[in-house]
Structures are given as structure tokens and as C-alpha cells.
Coordinates of C-alpha atoms in Angstrom, one line a residue:
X250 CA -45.9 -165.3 106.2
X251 CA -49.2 -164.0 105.6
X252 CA -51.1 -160.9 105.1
X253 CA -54.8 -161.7 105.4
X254 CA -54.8 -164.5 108.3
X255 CA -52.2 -166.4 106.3
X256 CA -50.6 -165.8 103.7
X257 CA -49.7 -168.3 101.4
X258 CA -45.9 -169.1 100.3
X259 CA -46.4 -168.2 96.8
X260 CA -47.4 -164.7 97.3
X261 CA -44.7 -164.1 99.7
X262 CA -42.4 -165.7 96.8
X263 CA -43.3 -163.7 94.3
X264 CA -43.0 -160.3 96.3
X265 CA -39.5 -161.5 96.8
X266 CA -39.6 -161.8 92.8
X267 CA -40.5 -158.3 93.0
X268 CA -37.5 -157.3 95.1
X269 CA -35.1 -158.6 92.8
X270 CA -33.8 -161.1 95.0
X271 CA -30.9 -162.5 92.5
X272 CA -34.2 -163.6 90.8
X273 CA -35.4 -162.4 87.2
X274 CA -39.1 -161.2 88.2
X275 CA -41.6 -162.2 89.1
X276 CA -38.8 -176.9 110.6
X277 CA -37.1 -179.4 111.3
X278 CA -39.3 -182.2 112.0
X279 CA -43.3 -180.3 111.7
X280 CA -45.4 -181.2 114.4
X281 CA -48.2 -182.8 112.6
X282 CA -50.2 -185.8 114.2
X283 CA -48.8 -188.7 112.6
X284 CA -40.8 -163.7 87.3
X285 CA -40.3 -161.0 85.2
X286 CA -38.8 -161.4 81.7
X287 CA -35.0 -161.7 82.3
X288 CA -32.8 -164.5 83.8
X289 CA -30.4 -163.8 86.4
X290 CA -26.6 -164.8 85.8
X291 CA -26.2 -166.3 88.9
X292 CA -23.4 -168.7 88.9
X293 CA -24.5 -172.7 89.7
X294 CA -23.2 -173.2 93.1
X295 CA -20.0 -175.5 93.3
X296 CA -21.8 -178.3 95.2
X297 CA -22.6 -181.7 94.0
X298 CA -25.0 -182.3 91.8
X299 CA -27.4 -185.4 91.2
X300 CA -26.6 -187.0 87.9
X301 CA -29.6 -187.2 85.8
X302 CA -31.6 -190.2 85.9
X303 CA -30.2 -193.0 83.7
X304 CA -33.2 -193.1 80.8
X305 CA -34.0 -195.8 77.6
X306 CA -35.9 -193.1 76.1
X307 CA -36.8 -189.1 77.3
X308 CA -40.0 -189.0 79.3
X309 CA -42.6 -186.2 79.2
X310 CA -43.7 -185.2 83.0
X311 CA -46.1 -183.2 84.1
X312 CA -46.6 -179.9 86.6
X313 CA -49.4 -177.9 88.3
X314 CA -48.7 -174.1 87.5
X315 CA -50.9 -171.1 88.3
X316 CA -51.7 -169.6 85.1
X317 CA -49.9 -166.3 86.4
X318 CA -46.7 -168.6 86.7
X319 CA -47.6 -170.2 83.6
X320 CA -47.2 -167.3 81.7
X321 CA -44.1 -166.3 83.2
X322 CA -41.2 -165.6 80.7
X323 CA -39.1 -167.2 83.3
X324 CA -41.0 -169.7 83.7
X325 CA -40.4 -170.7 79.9
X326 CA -36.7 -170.4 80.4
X327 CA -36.7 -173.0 83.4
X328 CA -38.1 -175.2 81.8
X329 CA -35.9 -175.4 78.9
X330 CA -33.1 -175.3 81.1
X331 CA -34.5 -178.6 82.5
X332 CA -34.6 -180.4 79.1
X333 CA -31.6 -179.2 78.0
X334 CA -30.3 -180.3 81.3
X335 CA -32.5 -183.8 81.6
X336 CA -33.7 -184.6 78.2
X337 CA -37.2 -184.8 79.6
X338 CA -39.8 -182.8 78.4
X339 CA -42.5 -180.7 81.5
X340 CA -45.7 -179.6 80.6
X341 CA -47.8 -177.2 83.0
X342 CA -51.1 -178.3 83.8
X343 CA -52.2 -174.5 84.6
X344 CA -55.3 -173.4 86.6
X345 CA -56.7 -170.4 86.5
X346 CA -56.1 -167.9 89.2
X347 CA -53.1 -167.5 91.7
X348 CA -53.4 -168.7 95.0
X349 CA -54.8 -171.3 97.3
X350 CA -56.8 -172.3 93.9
X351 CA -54.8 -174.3 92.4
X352 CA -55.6 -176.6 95.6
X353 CA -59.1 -177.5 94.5
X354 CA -58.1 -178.9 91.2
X355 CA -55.7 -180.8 92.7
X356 CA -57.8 -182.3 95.3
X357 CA -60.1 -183.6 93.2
X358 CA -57.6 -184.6 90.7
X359 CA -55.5 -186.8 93.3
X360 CA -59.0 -187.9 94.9
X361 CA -59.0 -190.0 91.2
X362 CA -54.8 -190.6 91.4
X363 CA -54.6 -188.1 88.5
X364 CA -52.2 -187.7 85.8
X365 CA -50.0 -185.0 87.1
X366 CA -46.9 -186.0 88.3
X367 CA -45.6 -183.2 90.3
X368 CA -47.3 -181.1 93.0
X369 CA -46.1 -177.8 94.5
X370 CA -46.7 -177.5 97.8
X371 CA -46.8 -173.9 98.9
X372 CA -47.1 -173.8 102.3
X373 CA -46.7 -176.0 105.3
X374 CA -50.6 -176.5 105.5
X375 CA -50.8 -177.7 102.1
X376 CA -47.6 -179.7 102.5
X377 CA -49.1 -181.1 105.6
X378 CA -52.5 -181.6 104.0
X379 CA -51.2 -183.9 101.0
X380 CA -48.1 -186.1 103.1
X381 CA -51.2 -186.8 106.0
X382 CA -53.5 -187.9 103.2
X383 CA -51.3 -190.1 101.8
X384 CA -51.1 -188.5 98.4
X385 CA -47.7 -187.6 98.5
X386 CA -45.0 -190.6 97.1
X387 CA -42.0 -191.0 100.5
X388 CA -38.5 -190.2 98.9
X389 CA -36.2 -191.0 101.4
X390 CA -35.9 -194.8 99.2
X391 CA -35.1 -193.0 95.5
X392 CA -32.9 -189.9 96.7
X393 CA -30.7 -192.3 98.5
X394 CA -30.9 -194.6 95.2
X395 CA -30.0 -191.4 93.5
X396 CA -27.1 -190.9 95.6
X397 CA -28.9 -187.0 96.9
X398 CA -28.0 -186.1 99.9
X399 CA -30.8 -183.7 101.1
X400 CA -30.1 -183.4 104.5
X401 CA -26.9 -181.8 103.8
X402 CA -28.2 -179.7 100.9
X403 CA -31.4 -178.0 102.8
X404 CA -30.4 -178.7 106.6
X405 CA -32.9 -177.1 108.9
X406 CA -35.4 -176.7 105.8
X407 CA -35.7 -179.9 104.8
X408 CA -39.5 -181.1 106.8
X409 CA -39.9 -184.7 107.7
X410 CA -43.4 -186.1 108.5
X411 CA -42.3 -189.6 110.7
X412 CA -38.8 -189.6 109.3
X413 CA -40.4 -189.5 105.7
X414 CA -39.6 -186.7 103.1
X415 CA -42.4 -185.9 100.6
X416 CA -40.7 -182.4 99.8
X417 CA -37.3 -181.0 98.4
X418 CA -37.9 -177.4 99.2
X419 CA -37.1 -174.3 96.7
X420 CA -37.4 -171.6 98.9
X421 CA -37.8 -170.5 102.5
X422 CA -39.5 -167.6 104.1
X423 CA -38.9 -166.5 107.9
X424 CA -39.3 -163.4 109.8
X425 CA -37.9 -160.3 110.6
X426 CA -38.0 -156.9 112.4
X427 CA -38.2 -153.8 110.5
X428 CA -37.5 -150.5 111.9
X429 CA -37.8 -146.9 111.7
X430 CA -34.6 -145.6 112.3
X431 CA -35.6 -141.7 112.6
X432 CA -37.8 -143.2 116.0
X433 CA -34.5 -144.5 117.6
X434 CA -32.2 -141.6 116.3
X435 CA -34.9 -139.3 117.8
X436 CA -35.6 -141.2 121.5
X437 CA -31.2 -141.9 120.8
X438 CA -31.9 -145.6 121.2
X439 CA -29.0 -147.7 119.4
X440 CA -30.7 -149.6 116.2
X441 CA -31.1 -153.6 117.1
X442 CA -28.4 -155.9 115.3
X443 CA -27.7 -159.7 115.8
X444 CA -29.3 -162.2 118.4
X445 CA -31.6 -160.6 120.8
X446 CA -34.4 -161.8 123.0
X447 CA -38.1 -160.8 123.8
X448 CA -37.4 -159.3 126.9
X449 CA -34.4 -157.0 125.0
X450 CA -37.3 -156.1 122.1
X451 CA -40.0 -155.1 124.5
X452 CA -37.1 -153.0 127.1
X453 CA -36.7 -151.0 123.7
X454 CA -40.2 -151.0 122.5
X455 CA -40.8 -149.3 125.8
X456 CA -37.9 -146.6 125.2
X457 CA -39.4 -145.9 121.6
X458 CA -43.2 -145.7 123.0
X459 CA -44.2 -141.8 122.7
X460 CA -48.1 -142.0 123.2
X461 CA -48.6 -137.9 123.1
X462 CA -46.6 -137.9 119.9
X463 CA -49.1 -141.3 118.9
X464 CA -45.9 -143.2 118.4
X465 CA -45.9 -147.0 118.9
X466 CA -42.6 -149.2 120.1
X467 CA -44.3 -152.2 118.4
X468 CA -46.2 -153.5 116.0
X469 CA -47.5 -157.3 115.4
X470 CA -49.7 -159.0 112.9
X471 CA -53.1 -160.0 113.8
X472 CA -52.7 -163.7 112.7
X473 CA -52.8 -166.6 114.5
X474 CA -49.3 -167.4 115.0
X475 CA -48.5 -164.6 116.9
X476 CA -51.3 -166.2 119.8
X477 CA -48.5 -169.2 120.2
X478 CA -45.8 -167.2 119.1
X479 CA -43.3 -168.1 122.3
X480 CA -44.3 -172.0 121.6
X481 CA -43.7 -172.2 118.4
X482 CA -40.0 -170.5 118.7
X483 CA -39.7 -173.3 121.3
X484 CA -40.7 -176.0 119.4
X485 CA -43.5 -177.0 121.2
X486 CA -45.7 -179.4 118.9
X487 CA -50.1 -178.4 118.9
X488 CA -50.2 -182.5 118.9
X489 CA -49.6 -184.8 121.4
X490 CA -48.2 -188.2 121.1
X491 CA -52.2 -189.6 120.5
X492 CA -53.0 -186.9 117.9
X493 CA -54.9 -184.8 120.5
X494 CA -54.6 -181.6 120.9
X495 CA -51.5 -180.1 123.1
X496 CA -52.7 -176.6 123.7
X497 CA -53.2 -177.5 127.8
X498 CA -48.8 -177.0 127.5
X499 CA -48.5 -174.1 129.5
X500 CA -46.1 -172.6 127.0
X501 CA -49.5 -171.9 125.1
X502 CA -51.2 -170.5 127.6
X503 CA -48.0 -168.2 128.4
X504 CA -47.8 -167.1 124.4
X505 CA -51.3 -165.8 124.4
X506 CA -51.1 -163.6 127.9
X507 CA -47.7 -162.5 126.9
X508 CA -49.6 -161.4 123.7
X509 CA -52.0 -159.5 124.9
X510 CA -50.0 -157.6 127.7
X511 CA -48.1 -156.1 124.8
X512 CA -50.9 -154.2 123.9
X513 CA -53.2 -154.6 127.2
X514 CA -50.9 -153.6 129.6
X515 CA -47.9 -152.1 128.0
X516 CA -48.9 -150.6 125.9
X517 CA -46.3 -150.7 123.6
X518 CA -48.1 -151.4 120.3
X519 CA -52.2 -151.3 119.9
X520 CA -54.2 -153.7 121.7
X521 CA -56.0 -156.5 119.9
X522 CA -59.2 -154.3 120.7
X523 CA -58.1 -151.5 118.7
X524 CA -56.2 -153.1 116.0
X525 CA -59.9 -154.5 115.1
X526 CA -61.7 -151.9 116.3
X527 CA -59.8 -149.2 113.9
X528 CA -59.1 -151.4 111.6
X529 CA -54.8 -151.0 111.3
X530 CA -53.6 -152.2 108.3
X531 CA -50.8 -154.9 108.0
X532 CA -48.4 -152.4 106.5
X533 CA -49.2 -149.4 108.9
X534 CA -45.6 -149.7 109.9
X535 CA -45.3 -148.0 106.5
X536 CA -47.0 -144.6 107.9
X537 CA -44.2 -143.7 110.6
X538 CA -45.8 -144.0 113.7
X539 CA -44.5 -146.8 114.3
X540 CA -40.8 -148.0 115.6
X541 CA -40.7 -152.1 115.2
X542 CA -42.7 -154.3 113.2
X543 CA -42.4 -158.1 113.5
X544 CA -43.5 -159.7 110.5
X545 CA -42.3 -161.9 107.4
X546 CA -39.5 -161.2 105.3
X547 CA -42.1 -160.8 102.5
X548 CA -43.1 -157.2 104.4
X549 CA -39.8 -156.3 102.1
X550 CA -41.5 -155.1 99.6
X551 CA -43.0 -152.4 101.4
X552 CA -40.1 -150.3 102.1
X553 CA -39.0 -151.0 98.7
X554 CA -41.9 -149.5 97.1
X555 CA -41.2 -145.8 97.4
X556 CA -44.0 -144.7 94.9
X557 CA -46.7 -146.7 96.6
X558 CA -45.3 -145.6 100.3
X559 CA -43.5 -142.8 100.1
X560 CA -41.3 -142.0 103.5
X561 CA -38.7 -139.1 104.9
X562 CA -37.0 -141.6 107.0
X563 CA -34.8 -144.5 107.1
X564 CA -36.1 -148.1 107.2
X565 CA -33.9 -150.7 109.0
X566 CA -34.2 -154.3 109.6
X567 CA -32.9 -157.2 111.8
X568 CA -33.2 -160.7 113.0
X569 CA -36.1 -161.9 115.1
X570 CA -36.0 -161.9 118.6
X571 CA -35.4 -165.2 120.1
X572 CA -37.5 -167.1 123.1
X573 CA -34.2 -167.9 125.4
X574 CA -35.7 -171.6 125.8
X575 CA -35.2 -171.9 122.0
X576 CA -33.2 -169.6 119.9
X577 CA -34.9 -170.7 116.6
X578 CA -36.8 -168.1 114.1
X579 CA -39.9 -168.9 112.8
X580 CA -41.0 -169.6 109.1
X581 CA -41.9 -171.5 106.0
X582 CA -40.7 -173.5 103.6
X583 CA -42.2 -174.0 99.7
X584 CA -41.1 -176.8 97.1
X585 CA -42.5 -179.8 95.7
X586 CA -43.6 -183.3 95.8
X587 CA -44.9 -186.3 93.9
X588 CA -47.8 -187.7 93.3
X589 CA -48.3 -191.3 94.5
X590 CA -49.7 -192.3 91.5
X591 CA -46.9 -191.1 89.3
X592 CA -46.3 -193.0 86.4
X593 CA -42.7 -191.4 86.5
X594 CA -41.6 -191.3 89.6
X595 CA -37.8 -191.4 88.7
X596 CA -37.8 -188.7 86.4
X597 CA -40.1 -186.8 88.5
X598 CA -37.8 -187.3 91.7
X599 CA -34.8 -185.9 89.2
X600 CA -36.7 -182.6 88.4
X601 CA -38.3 -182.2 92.0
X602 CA -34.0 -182.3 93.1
X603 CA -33.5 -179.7 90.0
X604 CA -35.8 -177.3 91.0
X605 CA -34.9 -177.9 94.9
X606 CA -31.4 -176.8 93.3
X607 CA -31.8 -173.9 90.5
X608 CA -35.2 -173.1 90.8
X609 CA -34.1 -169.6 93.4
X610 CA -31.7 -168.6 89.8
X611 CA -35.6 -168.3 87.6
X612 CA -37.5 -166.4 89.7
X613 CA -40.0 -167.0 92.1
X614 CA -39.2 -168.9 95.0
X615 CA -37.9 -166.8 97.7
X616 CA -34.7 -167.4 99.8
X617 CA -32.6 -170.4 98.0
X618 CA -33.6 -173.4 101.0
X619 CA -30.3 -174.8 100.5
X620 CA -27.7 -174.2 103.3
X621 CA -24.8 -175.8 100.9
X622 CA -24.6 -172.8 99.2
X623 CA -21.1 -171.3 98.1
X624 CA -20.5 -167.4 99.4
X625 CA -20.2 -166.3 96.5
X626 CA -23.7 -167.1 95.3
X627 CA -25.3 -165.9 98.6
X628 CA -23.5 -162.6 98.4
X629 CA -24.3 -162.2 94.6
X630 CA -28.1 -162.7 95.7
X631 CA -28.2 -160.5 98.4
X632 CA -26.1 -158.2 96.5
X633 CA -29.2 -157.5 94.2
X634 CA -31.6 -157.7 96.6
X635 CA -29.6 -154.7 99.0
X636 CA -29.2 -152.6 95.8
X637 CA -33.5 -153.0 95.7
X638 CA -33.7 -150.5 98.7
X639 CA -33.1 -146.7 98.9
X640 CA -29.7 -146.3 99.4
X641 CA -30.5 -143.6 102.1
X642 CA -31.6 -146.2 104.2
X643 CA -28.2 -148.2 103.9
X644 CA -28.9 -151.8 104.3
X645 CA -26.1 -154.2 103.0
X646 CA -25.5 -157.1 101.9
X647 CA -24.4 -158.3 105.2
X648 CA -27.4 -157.3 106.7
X649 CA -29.8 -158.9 104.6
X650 CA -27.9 -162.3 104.9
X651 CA -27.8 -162.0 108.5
X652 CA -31.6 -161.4 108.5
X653 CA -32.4 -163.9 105.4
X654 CA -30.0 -166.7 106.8
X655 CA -29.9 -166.4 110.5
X656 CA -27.1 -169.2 110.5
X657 CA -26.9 -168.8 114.4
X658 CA -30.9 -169.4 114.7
X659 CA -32.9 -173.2 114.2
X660 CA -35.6 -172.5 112.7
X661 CA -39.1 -174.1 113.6
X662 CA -42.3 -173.9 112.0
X663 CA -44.5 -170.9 112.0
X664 CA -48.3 -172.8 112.2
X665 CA -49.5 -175.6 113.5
X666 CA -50.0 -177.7 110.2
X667 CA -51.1 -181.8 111.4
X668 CA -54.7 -183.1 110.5
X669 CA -56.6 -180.0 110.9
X670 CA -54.0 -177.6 110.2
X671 CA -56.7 -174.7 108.8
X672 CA -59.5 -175.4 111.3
X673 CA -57.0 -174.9 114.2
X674 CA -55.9 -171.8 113.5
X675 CA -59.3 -170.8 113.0
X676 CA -59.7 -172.0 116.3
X677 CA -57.2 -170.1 117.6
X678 CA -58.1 -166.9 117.0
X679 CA -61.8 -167.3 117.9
X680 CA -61.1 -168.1 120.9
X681 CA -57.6 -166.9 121.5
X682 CA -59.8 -163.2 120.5
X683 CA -62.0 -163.6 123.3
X684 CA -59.4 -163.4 125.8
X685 CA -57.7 -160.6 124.1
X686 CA -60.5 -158.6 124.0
X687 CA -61.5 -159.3 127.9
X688 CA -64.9 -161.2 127.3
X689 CA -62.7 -164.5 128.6
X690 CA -60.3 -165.6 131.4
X691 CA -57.0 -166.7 130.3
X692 CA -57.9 -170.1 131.7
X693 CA -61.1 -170.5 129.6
X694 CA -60.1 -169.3 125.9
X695 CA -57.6 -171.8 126.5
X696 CA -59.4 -174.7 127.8
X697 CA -62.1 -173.9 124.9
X698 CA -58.7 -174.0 122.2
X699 CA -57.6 -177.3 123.6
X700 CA -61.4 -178.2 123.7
X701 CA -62.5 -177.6 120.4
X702 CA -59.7 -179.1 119.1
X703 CA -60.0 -182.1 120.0
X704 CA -63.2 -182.3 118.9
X705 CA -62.1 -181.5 115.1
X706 CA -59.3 -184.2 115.7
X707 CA -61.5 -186.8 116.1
X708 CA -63.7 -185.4 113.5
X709 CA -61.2 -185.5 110.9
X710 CA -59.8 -189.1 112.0
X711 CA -63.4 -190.6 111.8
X712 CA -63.7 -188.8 108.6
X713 CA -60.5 -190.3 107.0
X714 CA -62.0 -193.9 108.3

């Protein structure tokens, strides 16, 4: 979910804001170590809903907000909604900038325990970050207090660290393949639909692969997902049972050659070399050269956005291909959590389980991360969101919540998040580079993955101590 080496949750959520998703404006156990100006009408969903918390007197919490989502119209409206709802009163504590910036203020802020009583947590990494550092308040003890039941509400969304929650998510984000249907009318290749594996993407890859035309089957983000791409589909954790590093699995080893024979030997998309070397955009899908591009949901926008790409063919998408030792997708999930120190922590809980609830109906946060959802809400959302594209292209609604859902897929993490979550990705694709570019064996980029890892493991643990 990521356009420059990863890209955080909240962008991805508000280009999904920008698509209209029903919205006005704008995995699984992880495997760490230890708006616009209008509201939507969408209908509450006919599931149960937490009472609000029994109160002496109305409370006034507070919540980190981006000044861009601060000044958010919708953003307004939620919050009255809340009070209206609740009684309680939430004030933003806004920092300046969008992004990955809001993190600083919050680090040093919870360094200190802090006033602020509720934290988004945008991305796994962050997520991960916050429940390993022990800044996050469990909520396994209040929801069931509460009488919540949030593993039925968010199912395969809901992350655990240890069989704790720290996070009621608002929104999911997984990944896709997009296509260029003129390609497969032209080579008369039928257009993907429903499960399919990586050995069925990269049989049709092949078909659509035209090099004297300079047509590509396939295209793949350069981040550092795509290295253990295979493992991660599988589940495989980048931990092991001591906190070391688990990239001597095989499955690792087998994700990164099966990588770079896509490009190095098949030649069914660029090679790692040239994608660098040339410089190829993350949207170059968008030029028509090429037939397939795997990437985030978020890539949405693009074919949305006729002025800033404009196109004489028809733009298709479908579900993820599927590693037939695990037929789980990959993704994110975004929401929020408590701080430790909260002097509110009931109240807080009670607006963390609103927002995991209505927050998708203001704008903002992606695909709702709730699986309790009536049909009539999901087709109402993905009703909008269909009616985004050019009609010449002729995605549905059906489509869309066969993409967007994927009910017949688990769904597993896309990064290794645990106690060095950023570093290891860095990691990654140093060294994951240098085989991919021929300056390393297989055998040794891995071995110098696993290596290094370990070393910033022990790093971070004697840090922590």
C-alpha cells in the first residue's frame, strides 16, 4: 500500500476519499517478535451496537489529527455525530503536515505519557511500533466489559499482538490486479476473474508479453514486499519463536528468485535493473504498455483520474493471485488505539468502537474493516465507488466487492512490522537489490538479510533494556 517504498495507510485512505467510496471526500495474528464537504447517507448497518458508556458526567477526550484531517468539513461532522451520539465532547490535537509526521509528536508526547487519549495508528509499522513499546492500553478486558464483540465485527482484520488487541480497525486496504483490457482483446486472451494462482498470472503474462510492440505482461512495484511476496501470502512470520530473524525459511529465499525471474528470465515485466536504471514510475501502468499491474487498491485512483491520465482503452481489475500453499491476499489495516496513560480510558474505548463502526460513512478510511456488514450497505458503497469509473470501462458493483472483499481469500499482512519493522525492510531491499541486479548469489543476499537482521534485533532489544 505504498507508492514511495511504503506508503502509509492514510494516503491510501484518503485516495479512496477521492474515489468516492460511499465516503464524503476526502492479518490475522501479525508476526511481530513478542473528506470533502458532504456526508454520505449511508444507512447504519443493522448490527449490534455497543451501548454508550454509562457516565456521572460527559467527559472531554482527546485525538491526534493531521491538520489536513483537521480541517476536514467531514471531519467536523463526525465529531458531532459522536457527541450527539455519546455526550462526550473530542478535541483534535492537530500537527502540522500529513503523513508519517504526526508520529514524531507523538513519540515524544507518549515518551512523557502525554495527555492525548487516542492514537491513530495508520499502518501496521506504526501499529506495531506503539503495541511493542508498550504504549498502547490491551482492550481485550474493557470490550468484553462492554459487551463488544470485535472478533465478529472485523474477523480477519482485527490484528492481535500475543492474543492482545490494541486496535479496532476503520479501514482496510489490500491488493489488486488492474488490467488493460484492449492488450487481452488484442492478443484474444479472456480478462482474469475470481481466484487464480501465480502460476495462472504469469501463463497469461506470458501470452500478453509483445516485446517488438514494447508491451509488458506484468508489472510490480519496486517495494520491499514484493522481495517476500510468496511468504507473506503464506503466512510465514520474518521472526522466529526467539525474536531472531526467520529469513533462512526457504519460502524467503523462494520469494526473491521467483522475483527476479519475472523480469530476469521471463521477461514478462522489466527487470529490477531497468525499473531503476530508467526510472519507471509506479503508475506507468497508466501509459498502456502495459497488460497487468499488481499493486494496492489505492492504485484506483489512477484509472479514475481521466484528466490527469487520459486513456483510449478500457481498464479492468480483479483479485490477487493466490500462492496455492495459502490463498490469503495481502494488506493493511488502519484504526486506533489508546494511550496507556489515558485518563479516560472507558470513554475512549467507547469512541475507538464508534469510529471502528461509522467512521467508513465520514470519509477517509478506506474499505469499512468490518465483515458484519449488511448487503445492503456494502452494495450502496461499492455502488458509488463503481459509478467513480468511466463507464466505458464497465466495472460493477459486483466486481469491485469481489476485488475490495475477497470473502473467499484470508488475508495476511503485507510487511514485516515486529521490533524493527522499518529497518528490515530497509534491509530487505539493500540486499534483496543486490541479488536482483546480479552483483550477489541467491544464497548470499539472503544469508546477509537474515544476517543483518539479527544484528538490528539485538540492537533494538538492548536498546529497549
Amino acid at each position: 500500500m505504498e507508492k514511495n517504498k511504503y506508503r502509509t495507510a492514510s494516503v491510501s485512505l484518503l485516495i479512496f476519499g477521492m474515489i468516492g467510496l460511499s465516503l464524503a471526500g476526502c492479518s490475522s495474528k501479525n508476526d511481530a517478535g513478542g473528506a470533502s464537504s458532504s456526508v454520505p447517507t449511508v444507512s447504519p448497518a443493522s448490527t449490534e451496537m455497543a451501548a454508550p458508556v454509562a457516565k456521572k458526567e460527559a467527559v472531554t477526550l482527546k485525538w491526534y489529527s493531521t491538520s489536513g484531517n483537521a480541517n476536514l468539513p467531514a471531519t467536523k461532522t463526525l465529531l458531532e455525530a459522536y457527541k450527539a451520539y455519546s455526550g462526550n465532547t473530542v478535541e483534535l490535537e492537530t500537527v502540522a503536515g500529513d503523513g508519517d509526521v504526526i508520529y514524531k509528536k507523538i513519540d515524544i508526547d507518549l515518551s512523557t505519557s502525554g495527555t492525548v487519549d487516542v492514537i491513530p495508528l495508520q499502518n501496521p509499522i506504526i501499529h506495531a511500533k506503539y503495541a511493542n513499546s508498550g504504549f498502547l492500553l490491551p482492550l481485550n478486558d474493557i470490550y468484553k466489559d462492554a459487551g463488544v464483540d470485535y472478533e465478529k465485527k472485523f474477523g480477519k482484520y482485527l490484528t492481535k499482538f500475543s492474543d492482545k488487541v490494541y486496535m479496532l480497525p476503520t479501514g482496510a486496504g489490500t491488493w489488486a490486479v488492474f488490467y488493460n483490457k484492449k492488450i487481452f482483446d488484442d492478443a484474444k486472451v479472456p480478462y482474469p476473474k475470481g481466484e487464480w494462482t501465480w502460476d495462472q498470472y504469469v501463463e497469461t503474462a506470458r501470452k500478453l508479453t509483445d516485446s517488438s510492440k514494447g508491451i509488458y505482461g506484468s508489472s510490480f512495484p519496486d517495494y520491499d514486499n514484493t522481495f517476500y511476496l510468496l511468504a507473506a501470502q503464506r503466512g510465514i512470520s520474518g521472526y522466529k519463536a526467539d525474536g531472531t530473524s526467520n529469513y533462512d525459511d526457504p519460502a524467503f529465499k523462494e520469494s526473491l528468485q521467483w522475483l527476479g525471474d519475472l523480469g530476469n528470465k521471463l521477461k514478462i515485466q522489466p527487470s529490477w535493473l531497468e525499473t531503476k536504471s530508467k526510472k519507471i514510475p509506479y503508475d506507468a501502468f497508466m501509459n498502456g504498455k502495459y497488460a497487468m499491474q499488481f499493486t494496492g487498491t489505492w492504485f484506483a485512483f489512477a484509472p479514475i483520474d481521466m484528466k490527469t491520465y487520459p486513456r483510449d482503452w478500457k481498464v479492468g481489475i480483479t483479485q490477487p493471485p493466490v500462492d496455492p500453499n495459502g490463498k490469503n491476499m495481502i494488506g493493511i489495516t488502519s484504526g486506533n488505539g489508546i494511550n496507556k496513560y489515558s485518563k479516560h480510558p472507558k470513554e475512549a474505548a467507547d469512541f475507538v468502537n464508534w469510529l471502528a463502526d461509522n467512521q467508513y460513512k465520514y470519509g477517509g478510511s478506506g474499505t469499512p474493516a468490518r465483515v458484519d456488514l449488511t448487503k445492503e450497505d456494502t452494495d450502496k458503497i461499492f455502488q458509488e465507488m463503481a459509478a467513480k469509473f468511466p463507464a466505458a470501462d464497465g466495472i460493477t458493483t459486483e466486481d469491485l466487492k469481489d476485488v475490495f472483499l475477497t470473502p473467499n481469500l484470508g488475508l495476511k499482512p503485507e510487511k514485516i512490522t515486529g521490533s524493527i519493522a522499518a529497518e528490515y525492510g530497509k534491509i530487505i531491499l539493500q540486499e534483496g537489490e543486490s541479488y536482483l541486479v546480479g552483483q550477489k548469489p541467491l544464497d548470499d543476499a539472503v544469508k546477509a538479510i537474515k544476517s543483518r537482521a539479527d544484528e538490528a534485533i539485538e540492537k533494538a532489544k538492548t536498546s529497549k533494556n
